[in-house]
Tab-separated table of C-alpha atoms in Angstrom:
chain	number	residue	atom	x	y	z
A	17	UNK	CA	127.438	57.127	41.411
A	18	UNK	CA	125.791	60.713	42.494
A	19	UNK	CA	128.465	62.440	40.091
A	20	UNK	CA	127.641	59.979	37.277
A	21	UNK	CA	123.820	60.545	37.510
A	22	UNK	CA	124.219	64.796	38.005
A	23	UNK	CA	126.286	64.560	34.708
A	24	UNK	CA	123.819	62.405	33.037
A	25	UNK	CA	121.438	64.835	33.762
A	26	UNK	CA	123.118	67.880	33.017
A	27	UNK	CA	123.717	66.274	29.549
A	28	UNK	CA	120.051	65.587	29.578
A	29	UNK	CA	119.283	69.253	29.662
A	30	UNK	CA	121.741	70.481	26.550
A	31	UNK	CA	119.852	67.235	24.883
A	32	UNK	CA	117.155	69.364	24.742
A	33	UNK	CA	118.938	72.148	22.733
A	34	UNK	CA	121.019	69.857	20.470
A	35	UNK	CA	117.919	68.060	19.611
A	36	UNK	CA	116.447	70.386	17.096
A	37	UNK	CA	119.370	69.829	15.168
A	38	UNK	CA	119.839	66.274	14.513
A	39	UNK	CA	116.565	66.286	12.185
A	40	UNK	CA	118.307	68.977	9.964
A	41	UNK	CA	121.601	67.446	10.016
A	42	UNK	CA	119.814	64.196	9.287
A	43	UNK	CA	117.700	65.468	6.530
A	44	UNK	CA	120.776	66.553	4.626
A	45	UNK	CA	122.584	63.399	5.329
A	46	UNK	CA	120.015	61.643	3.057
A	47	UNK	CA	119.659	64.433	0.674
A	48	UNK	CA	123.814	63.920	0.144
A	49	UNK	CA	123.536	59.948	-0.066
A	50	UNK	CA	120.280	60.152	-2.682
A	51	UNK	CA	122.581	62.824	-4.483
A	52	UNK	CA	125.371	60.345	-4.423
A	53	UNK	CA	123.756	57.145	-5.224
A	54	UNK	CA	121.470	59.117	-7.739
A	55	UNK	CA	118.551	56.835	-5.663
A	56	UNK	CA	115.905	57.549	-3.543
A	57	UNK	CA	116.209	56.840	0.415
A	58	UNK	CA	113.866	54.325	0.074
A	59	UNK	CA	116.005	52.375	-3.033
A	60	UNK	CA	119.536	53.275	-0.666
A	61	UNK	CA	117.710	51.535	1.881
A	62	UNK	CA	120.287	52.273	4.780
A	63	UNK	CA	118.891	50.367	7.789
A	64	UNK	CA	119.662	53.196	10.049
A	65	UNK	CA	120.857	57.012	9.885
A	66	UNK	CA	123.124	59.368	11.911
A	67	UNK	CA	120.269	60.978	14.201
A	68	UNK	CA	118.520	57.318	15.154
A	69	UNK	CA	121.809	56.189	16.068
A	70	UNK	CA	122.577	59.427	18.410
A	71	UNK	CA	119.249	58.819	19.679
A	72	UNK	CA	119.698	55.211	20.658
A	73	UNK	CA	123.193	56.335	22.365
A	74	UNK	CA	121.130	58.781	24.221
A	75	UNK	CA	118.346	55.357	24.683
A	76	UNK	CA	121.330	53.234	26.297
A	77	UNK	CA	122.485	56.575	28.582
A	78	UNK	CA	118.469	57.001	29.563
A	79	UNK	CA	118.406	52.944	30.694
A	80	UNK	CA	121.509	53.515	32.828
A	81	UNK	CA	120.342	56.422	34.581
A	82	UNK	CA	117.061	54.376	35.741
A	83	UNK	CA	119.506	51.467	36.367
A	84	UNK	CA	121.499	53.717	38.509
A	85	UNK	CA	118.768	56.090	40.319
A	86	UNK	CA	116.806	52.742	40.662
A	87	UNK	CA	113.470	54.436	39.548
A	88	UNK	CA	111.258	51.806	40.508
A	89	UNK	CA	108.096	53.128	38.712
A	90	UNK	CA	109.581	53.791	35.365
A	91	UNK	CA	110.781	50.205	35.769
A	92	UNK	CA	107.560	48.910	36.589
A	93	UNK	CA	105.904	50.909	33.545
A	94	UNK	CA	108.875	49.649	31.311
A	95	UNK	CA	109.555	45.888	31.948
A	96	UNK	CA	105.802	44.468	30.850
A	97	UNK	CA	106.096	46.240	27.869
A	98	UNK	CA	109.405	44.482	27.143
A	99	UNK	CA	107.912	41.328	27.863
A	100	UNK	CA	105.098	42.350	25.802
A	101	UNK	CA	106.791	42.917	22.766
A	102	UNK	CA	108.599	39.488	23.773
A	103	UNK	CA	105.569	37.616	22.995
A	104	UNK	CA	104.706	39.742	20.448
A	105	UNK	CA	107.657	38.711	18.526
A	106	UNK	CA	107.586	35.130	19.946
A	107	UNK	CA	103.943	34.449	18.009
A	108	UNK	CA	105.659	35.224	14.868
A	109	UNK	CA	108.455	32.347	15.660
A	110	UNK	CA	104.800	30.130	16.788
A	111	UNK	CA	102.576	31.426	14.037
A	112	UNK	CA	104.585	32.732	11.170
A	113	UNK	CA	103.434	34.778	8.697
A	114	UNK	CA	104.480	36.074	5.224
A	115	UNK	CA	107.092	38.439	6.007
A	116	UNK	CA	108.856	39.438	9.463
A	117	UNK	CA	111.965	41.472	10.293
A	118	UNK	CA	113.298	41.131	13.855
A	119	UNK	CA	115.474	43.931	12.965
A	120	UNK	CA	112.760	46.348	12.418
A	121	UNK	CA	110.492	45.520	15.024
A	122	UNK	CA	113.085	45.803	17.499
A	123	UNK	CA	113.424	49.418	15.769
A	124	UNK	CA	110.219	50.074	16.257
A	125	UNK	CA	109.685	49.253	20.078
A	126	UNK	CA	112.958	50.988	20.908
A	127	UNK	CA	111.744	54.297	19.539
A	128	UNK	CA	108.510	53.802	21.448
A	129	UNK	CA	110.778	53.198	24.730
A	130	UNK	CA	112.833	56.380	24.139
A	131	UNK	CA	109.548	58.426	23.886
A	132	UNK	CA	108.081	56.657	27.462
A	133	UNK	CA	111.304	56.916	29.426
A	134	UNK	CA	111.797	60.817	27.854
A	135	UNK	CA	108.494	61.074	30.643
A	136	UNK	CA	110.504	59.208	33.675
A	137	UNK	CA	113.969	60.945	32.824
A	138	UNK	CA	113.741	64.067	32.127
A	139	UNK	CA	111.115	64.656	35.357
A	140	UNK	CA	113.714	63.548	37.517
A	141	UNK	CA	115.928	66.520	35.642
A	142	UNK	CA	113.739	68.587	36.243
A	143	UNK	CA	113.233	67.863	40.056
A	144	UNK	CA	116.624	67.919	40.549
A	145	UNK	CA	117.562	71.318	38.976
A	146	UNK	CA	116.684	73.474	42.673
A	147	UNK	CA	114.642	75.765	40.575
A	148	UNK	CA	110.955	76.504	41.747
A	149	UNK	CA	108.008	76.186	39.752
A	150	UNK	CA	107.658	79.752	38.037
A	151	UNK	CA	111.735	79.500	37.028
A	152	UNK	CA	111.156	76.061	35.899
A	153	UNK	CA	108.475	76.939	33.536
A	154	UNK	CA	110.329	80.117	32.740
A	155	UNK	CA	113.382	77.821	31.181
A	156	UNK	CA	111.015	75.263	29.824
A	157	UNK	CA	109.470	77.771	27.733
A	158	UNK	CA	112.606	79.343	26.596
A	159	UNK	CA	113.280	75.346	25.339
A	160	UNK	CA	109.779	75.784	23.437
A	161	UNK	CA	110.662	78.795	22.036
A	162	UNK	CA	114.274	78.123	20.968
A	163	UNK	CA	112.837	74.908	19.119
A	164	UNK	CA	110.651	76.275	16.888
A	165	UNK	CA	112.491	79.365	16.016
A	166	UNK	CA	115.244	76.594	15.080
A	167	UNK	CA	113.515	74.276	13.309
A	168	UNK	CA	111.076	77.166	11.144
A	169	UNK	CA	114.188	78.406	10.606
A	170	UNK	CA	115.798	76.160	8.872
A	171	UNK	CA	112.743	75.489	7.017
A	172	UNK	CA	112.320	79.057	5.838
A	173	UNK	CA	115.775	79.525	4.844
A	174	UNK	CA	115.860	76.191	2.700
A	175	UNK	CA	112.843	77.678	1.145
A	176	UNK	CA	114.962	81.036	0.569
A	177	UNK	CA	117.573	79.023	-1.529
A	178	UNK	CA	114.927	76.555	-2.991
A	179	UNK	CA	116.642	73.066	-1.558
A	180	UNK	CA	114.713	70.665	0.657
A	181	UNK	CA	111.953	68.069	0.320
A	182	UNK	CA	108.346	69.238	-1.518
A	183	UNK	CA	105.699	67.767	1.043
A	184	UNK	CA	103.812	65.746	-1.541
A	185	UNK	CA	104.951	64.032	-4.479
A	186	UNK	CA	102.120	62.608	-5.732
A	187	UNK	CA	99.140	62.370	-8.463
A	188	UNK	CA	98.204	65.638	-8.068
A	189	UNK	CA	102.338	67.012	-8.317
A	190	UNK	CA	104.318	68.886	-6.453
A	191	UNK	CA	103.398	70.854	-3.267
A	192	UNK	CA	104.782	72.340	-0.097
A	193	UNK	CA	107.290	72.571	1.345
A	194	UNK	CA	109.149	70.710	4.325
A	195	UNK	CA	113.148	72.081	4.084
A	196	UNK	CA	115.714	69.234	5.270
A	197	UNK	CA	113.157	67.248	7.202
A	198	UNK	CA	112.263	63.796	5.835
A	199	UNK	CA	109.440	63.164	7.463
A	200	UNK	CA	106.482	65.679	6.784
A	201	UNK	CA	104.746	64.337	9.531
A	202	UNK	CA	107.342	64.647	12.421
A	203	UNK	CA	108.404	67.908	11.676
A	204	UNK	CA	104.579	68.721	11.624
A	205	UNK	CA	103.708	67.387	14.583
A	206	UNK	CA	106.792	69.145	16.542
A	207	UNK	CA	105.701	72.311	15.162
A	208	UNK	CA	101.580	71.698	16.104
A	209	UNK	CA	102.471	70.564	19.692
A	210	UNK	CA	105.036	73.380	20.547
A	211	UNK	CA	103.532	76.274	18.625
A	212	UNK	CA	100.000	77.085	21.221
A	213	UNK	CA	102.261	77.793	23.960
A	214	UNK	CA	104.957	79.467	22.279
A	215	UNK	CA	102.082	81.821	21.203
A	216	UNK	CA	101.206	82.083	25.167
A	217	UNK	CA	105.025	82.703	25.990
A	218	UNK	CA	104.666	86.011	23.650
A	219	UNK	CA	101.316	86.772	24.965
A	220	UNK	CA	101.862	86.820	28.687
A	221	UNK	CA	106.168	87.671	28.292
A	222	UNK	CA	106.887	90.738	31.105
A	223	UNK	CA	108.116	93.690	28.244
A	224	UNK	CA	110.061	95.689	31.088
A	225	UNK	CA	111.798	92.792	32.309
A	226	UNK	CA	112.084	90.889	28.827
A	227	UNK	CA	114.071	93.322	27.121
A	228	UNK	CA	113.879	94.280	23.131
A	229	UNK	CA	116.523	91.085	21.792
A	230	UNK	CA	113.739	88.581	23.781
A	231	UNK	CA	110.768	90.407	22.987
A	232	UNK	CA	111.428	90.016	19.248
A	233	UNK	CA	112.574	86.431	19.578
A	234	UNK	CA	109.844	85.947	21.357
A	235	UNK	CA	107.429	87.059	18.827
A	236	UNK	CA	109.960	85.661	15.674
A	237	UNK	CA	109.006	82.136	17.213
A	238	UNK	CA	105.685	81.782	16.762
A	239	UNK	CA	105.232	83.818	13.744
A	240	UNK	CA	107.707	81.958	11.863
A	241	UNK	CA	106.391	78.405	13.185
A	242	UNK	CA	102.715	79.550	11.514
A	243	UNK	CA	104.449	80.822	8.177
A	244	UNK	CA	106.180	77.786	8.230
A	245	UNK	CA	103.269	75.623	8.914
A	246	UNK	CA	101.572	77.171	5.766
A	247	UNK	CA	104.447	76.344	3.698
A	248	UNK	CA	104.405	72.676	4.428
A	249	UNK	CA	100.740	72.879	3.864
A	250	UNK	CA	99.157	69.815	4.908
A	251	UNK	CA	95.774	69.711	5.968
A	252	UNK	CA	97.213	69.455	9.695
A	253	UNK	CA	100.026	71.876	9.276
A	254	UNK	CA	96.434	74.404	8.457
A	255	UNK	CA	94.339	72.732	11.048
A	256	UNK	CA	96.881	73.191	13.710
A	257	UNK	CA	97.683	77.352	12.428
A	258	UNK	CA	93.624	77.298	12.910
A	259	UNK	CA	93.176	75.622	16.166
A	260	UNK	CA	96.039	77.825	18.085
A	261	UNK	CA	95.293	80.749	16.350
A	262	UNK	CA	91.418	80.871	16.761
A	263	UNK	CA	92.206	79.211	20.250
A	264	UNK	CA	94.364	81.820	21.383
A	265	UNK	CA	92.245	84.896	19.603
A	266	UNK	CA	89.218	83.442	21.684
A	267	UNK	CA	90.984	83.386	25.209
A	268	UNK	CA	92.684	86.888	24.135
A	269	UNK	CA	89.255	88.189	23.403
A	270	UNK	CA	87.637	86.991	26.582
A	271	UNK	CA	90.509	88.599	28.811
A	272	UNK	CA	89.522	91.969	26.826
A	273	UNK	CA	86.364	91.601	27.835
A	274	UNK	CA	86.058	90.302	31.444
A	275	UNK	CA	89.452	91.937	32.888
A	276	UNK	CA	89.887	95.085	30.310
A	277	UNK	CA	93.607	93.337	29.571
A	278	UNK	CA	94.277	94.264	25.881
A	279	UNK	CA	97.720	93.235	25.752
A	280	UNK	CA	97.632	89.514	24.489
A	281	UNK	CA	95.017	90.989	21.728
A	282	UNK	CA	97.490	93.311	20.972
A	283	UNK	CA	100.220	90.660	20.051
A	284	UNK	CA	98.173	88.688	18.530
A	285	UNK	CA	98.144	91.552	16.264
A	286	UNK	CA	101.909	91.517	16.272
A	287	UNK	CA	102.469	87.956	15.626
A	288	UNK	CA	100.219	88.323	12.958
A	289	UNK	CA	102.345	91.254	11.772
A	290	UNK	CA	105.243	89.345	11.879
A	291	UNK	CA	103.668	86.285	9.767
A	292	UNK	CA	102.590	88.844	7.143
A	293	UNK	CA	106.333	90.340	6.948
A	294	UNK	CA	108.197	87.119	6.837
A	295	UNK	CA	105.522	86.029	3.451
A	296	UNK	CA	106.478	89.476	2.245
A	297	UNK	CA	110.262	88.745	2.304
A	298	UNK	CA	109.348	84.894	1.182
A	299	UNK	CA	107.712	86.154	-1.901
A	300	UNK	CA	110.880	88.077	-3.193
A	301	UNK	CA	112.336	84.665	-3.302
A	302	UNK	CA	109.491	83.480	-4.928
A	303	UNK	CA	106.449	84.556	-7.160
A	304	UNK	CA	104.459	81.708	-6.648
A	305	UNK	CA	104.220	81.742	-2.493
A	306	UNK	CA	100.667	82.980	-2.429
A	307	UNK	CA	99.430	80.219	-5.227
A	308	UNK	CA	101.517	77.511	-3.656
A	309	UNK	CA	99.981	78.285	-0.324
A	310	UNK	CA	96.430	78.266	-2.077
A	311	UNK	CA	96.768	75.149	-3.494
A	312	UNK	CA	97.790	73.362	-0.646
A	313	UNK	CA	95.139	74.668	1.123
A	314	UNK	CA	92.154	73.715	-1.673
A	315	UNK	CA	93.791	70.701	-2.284
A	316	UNK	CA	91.775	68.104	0.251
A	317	UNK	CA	88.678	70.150	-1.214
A	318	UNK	CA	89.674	68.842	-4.391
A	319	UNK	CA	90.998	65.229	-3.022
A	320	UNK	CA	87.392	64.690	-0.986
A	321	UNK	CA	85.263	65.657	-4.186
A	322	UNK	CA	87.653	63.637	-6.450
A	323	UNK	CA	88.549	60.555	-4.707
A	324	UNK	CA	85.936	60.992	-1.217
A	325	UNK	CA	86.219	62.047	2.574
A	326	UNK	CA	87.939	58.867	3.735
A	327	UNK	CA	90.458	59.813	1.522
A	328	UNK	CA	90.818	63.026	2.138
A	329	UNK	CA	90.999	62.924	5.553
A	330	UNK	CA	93.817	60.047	6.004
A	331	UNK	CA	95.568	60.991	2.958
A	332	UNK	CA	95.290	56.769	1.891
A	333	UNK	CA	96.237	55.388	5.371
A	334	UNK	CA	92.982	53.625	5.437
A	335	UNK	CA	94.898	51.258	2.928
A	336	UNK	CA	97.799	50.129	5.229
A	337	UNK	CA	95.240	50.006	8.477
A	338	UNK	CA	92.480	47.583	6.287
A	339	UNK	CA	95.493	45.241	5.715
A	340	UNK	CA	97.390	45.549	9.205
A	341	UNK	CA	93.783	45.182	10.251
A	342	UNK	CA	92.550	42.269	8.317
A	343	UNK	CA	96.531	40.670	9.180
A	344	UNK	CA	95.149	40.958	13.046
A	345	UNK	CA	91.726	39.794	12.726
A	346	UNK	CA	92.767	36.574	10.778
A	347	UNK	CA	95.940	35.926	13.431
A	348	UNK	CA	93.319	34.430	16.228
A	349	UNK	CA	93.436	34.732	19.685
A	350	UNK	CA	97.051	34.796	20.993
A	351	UNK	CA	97.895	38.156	18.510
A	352	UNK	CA	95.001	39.376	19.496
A	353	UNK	CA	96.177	39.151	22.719
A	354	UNK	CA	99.725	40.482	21.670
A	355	UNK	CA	99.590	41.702	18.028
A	356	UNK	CA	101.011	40.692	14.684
A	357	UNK	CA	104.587	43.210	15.027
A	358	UNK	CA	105.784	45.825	13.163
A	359	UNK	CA	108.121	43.449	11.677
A	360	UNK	CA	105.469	41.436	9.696
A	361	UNK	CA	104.153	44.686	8.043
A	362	UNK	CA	105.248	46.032	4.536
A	363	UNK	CA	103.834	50.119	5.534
A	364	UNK	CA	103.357	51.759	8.342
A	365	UNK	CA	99.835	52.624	9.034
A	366	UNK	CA	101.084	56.014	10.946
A	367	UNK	CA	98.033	56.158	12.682
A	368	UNK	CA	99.723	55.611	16.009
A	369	UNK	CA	96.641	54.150	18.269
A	370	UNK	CA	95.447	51.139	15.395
A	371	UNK	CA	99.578	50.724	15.001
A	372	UNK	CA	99.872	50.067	19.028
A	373	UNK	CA	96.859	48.055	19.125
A	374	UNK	CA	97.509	45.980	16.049
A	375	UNK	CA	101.324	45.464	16.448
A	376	UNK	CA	100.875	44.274	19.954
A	377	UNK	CA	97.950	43.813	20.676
A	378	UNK	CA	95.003	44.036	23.399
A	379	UNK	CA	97.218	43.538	26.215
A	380	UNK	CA	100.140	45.846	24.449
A	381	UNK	CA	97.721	48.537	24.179
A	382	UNK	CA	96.605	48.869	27.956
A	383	UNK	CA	100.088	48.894	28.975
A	384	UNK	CA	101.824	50.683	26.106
A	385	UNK	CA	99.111	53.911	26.177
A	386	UNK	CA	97.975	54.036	30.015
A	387	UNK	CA	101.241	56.118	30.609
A	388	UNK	CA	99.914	58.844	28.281
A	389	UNK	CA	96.454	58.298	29.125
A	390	UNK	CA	96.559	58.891	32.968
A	391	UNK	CA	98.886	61.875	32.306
A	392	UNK	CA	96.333	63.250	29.373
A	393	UNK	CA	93.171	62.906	31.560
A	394	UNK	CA	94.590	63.870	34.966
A	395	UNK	CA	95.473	66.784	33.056
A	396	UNK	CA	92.122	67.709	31.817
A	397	UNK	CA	90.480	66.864	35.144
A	398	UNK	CA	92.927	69.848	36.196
A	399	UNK	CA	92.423	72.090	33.773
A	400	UNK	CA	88.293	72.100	34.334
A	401	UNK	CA	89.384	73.334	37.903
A	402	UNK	CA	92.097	75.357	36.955
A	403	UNK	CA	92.095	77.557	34.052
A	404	UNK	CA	94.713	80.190	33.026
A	405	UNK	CA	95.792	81.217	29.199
A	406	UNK	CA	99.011	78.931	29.691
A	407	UNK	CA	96.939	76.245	30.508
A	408	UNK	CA	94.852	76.723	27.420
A	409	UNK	CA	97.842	76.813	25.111
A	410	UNK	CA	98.490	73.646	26.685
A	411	UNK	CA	95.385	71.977	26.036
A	412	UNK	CA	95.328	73.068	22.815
A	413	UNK	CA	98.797	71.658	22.120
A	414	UNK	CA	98.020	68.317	23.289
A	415	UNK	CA	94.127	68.072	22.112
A	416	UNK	CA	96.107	68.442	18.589
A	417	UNK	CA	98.530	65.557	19.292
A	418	UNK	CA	95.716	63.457	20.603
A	419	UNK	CA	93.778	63.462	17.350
A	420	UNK	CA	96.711	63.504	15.526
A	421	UNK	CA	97.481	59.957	17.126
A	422	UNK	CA	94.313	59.136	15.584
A	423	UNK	CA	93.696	60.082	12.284
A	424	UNK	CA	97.328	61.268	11.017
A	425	UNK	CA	100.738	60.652	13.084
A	426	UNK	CA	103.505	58.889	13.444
A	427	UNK	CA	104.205	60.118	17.178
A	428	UNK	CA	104.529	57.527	19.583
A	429	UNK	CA	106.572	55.321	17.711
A	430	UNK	CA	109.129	58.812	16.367
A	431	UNK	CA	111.904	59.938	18.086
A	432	UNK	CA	111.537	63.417	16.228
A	433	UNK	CA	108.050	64.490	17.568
A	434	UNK	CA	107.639	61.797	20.230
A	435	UNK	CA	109.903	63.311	22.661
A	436	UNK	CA	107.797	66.817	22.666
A	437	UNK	CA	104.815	64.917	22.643
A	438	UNK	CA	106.339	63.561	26.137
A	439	UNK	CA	107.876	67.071	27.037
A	440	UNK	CA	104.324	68.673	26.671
A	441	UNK	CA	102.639	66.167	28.832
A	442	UNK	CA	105.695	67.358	31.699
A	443	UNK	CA	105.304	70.567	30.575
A	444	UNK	CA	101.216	70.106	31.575
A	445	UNK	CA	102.041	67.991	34.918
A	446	UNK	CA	104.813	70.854	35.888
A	447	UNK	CA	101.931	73.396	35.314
A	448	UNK	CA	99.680	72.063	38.321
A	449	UNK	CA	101.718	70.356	40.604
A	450	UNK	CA	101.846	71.283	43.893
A	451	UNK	CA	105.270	70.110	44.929
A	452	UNK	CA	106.989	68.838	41.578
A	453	UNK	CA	110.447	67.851	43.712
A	454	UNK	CA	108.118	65.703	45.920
A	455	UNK	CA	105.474	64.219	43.359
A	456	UNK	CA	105.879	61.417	40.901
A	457	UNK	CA	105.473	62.165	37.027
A	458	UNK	CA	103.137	58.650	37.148
């Protein structure tokens, strides 16, 4: 059984690394069957594709690792949410309503178990790899850093050879940029969530001991996550360039000043640099970078003066949330209790917090988000007492997925950026523990 669960983990690890992947290979999976069938996805309408069905593989290989290292607490965290989501889908049996697919809701609350057991399994990995804290951290962020030089790779280079998805497609045209990904939104949200500390790795990264190949991957990484960021030009793909960029400029600034340290100023400068030199190249490709970058970024100006600031700022979510919402007010007291499912819905409402409370309800919401609640405030509680530039990067990273829960994602319930949503929240437990091999994640 000890062999079984060591291999498990090991595989785990490479997970990790062969993650990034899947979304590309999966984004040109669908652009080959709409090229086929001459159809959008949405008119294909395959019921599942190649990277949700590694990822439930990897699901089943997550539940018998707890089955077979007997974690009691992730069990504990995990079985009333299944029981949850039983009654959930049991008041739609009791209390039908218009529409409801078992098939999809089941969809649904599996993707939202892979991203809470991602917090049980891959801490146990992590205990169990005899490394301590500072080499730990040290391969973590090489994880971070291989990520996003991956996927704003793939994302520039589609760009390069003009194939990919545009990031809208709407009223106002054609805009942005998003390569092979199919969700604008995932791919965002990896990139917001990852790209503060990557920034840190750069800043703080020993230059004697680095070497030149990982000093100039190290600063490739973050520069080409922010040029990427602009490309897909959303109004968070800007706010999160802004937030880690100002963010990191202010901490850089006050080491200047207080301890005389003008090295993370300095590559600052050089990420910067690098942003400006990757455009440069871009632009060969393409004339219109500059003016595609500026319209994306006036656009919400002109959406909020146009059409208002609601709209502006959820992009026409406040549509699917009124109707989820008015769907739970009407369903009385037992789906208020437990919610009305995913599978009764015709949209998502992608704004992950009203989607947990109004899928399953009261009760689904203090045991579905306490998990990522007690991790997100016992981190801040830490960070108040403790604060370093990592640290920073880190509460910039997750302050950005926390509104984004809010106002614009589709984390929680996304097996793309839900799983370095979870990492990031490890990633912030790992930086203040005491005696990781010894503590529980929960």
């Amino acid at each position: 059984m000890q062999k079984v669960t060591d291999k498990l983990e090991q595989f785990f690890w490479l997970f990790l690394f062969i993650n990034p992947f899947l979304d590309i290979g999966n984004g040109l999976f669908i652009m080959m069957m709409e090229g086929l069938y001459d159809k959008t996805w949405e008119q294909i309408n395959l019921a599942i594709t190649p990277s949700l069905l590694v990822r439930m593989v990897v699901l089943v290989l997550f539940a018998l690792y707890l089955l077979l290292s007997w974690d009691k607490r992730a069990l504990r965290s995990i079985l009333p949410i299944g029981a949850v989501w039983v009654l959930s889908v049991a008041g739609e049996f009791i209390w039908p309503m218009q529409r409801f697919s078992l098939f999809t809701d089941l969809q649904y609350i599996a993707r939202f178990g892979y991203n809470l057991v991602v917090l049980f399994i891959y801490w146990r990995v992590f205990q169990h790899m005899k490394l301590d804290r500072a080499q730990l951290l040290e391969r973590l962020n090489g994880v971070i850093v291989f990520s996003l030089a991956a996927l704003s790779s793939s994302i520039l280079l589609s760009y390069v050879a003009d194939m990919g998805y545009t990031t809208y497609a709407d009223r106002f045209g054609l805009r942005g940029t998003r390569g092979f990904f199919y969700s604008g939104n995932d791919i965002t949200a990896v990139l917001m969530v990852l790209l503060p500390v990557a920034i840190c790795c750069f800043l703080s990264l020993d230059r004697k001991k680095a070497g030149k190949a990982k000093y100039v991957y190290y600063a490739y990484s973050p520069a080409a996550t922010i040029t990427t960021l602009c490309l897909i030009g959303t109004k968070t793909a800007f706010m999160a360039v802004g937030a880690a960029a100002a963010g990191m400029l202010g901490f850089a600034l006050y080491l200047l000043i207080r301890k005389k340290d003008r090295v993370p100023l300095i590559r600052l400068a050089i990420i910067a640099l690098v942003c400006l030199l990757l455009l440069g190249v871009l632009a060969i490709f393409s004339q219109t970078l500059f003016q595609e970058i500026s319209e994306s970024l006036s656009n919400t100006g002109n959406i909020m003066r146009r059409e208002g600031m609601t709209t502006a700022l959820l992009s026409g979510r406040q549509n699917k949330l009124k109707e989820a919402f008015t769907d739970y007010r009407e369903g009385g007291v037992y789906k208020w209790l437990f919610g009305v499912t995913r599978g009764s819905q015709r949209a998502i409402i992608e704004m992950d917090v009203f989607e947990v409370l109004f899928y399953y309800g009261l009760v689904g919401a203090v045991f579905m988000l306490w998990p990522y609640l007690k991790l997100g405030i016992g981190y801040l509680v830490r960070f108040f007492k403790h604060c370093t530039m990592l640290s920073f990067a880190v509460l910039i990273s997750l302050g950005l997925c926390a509104g984004y829960l809010v106002i614009a994602g589709h984390v929680l319930f996304s097996v793309t950026s839900g799983l370095y949503f979870s990492f990031m929240l490890l990633y912030g437990r790992l930086l203040f523990s005491q005696d990781y091999r010894h503590e529980e994640v929960i």
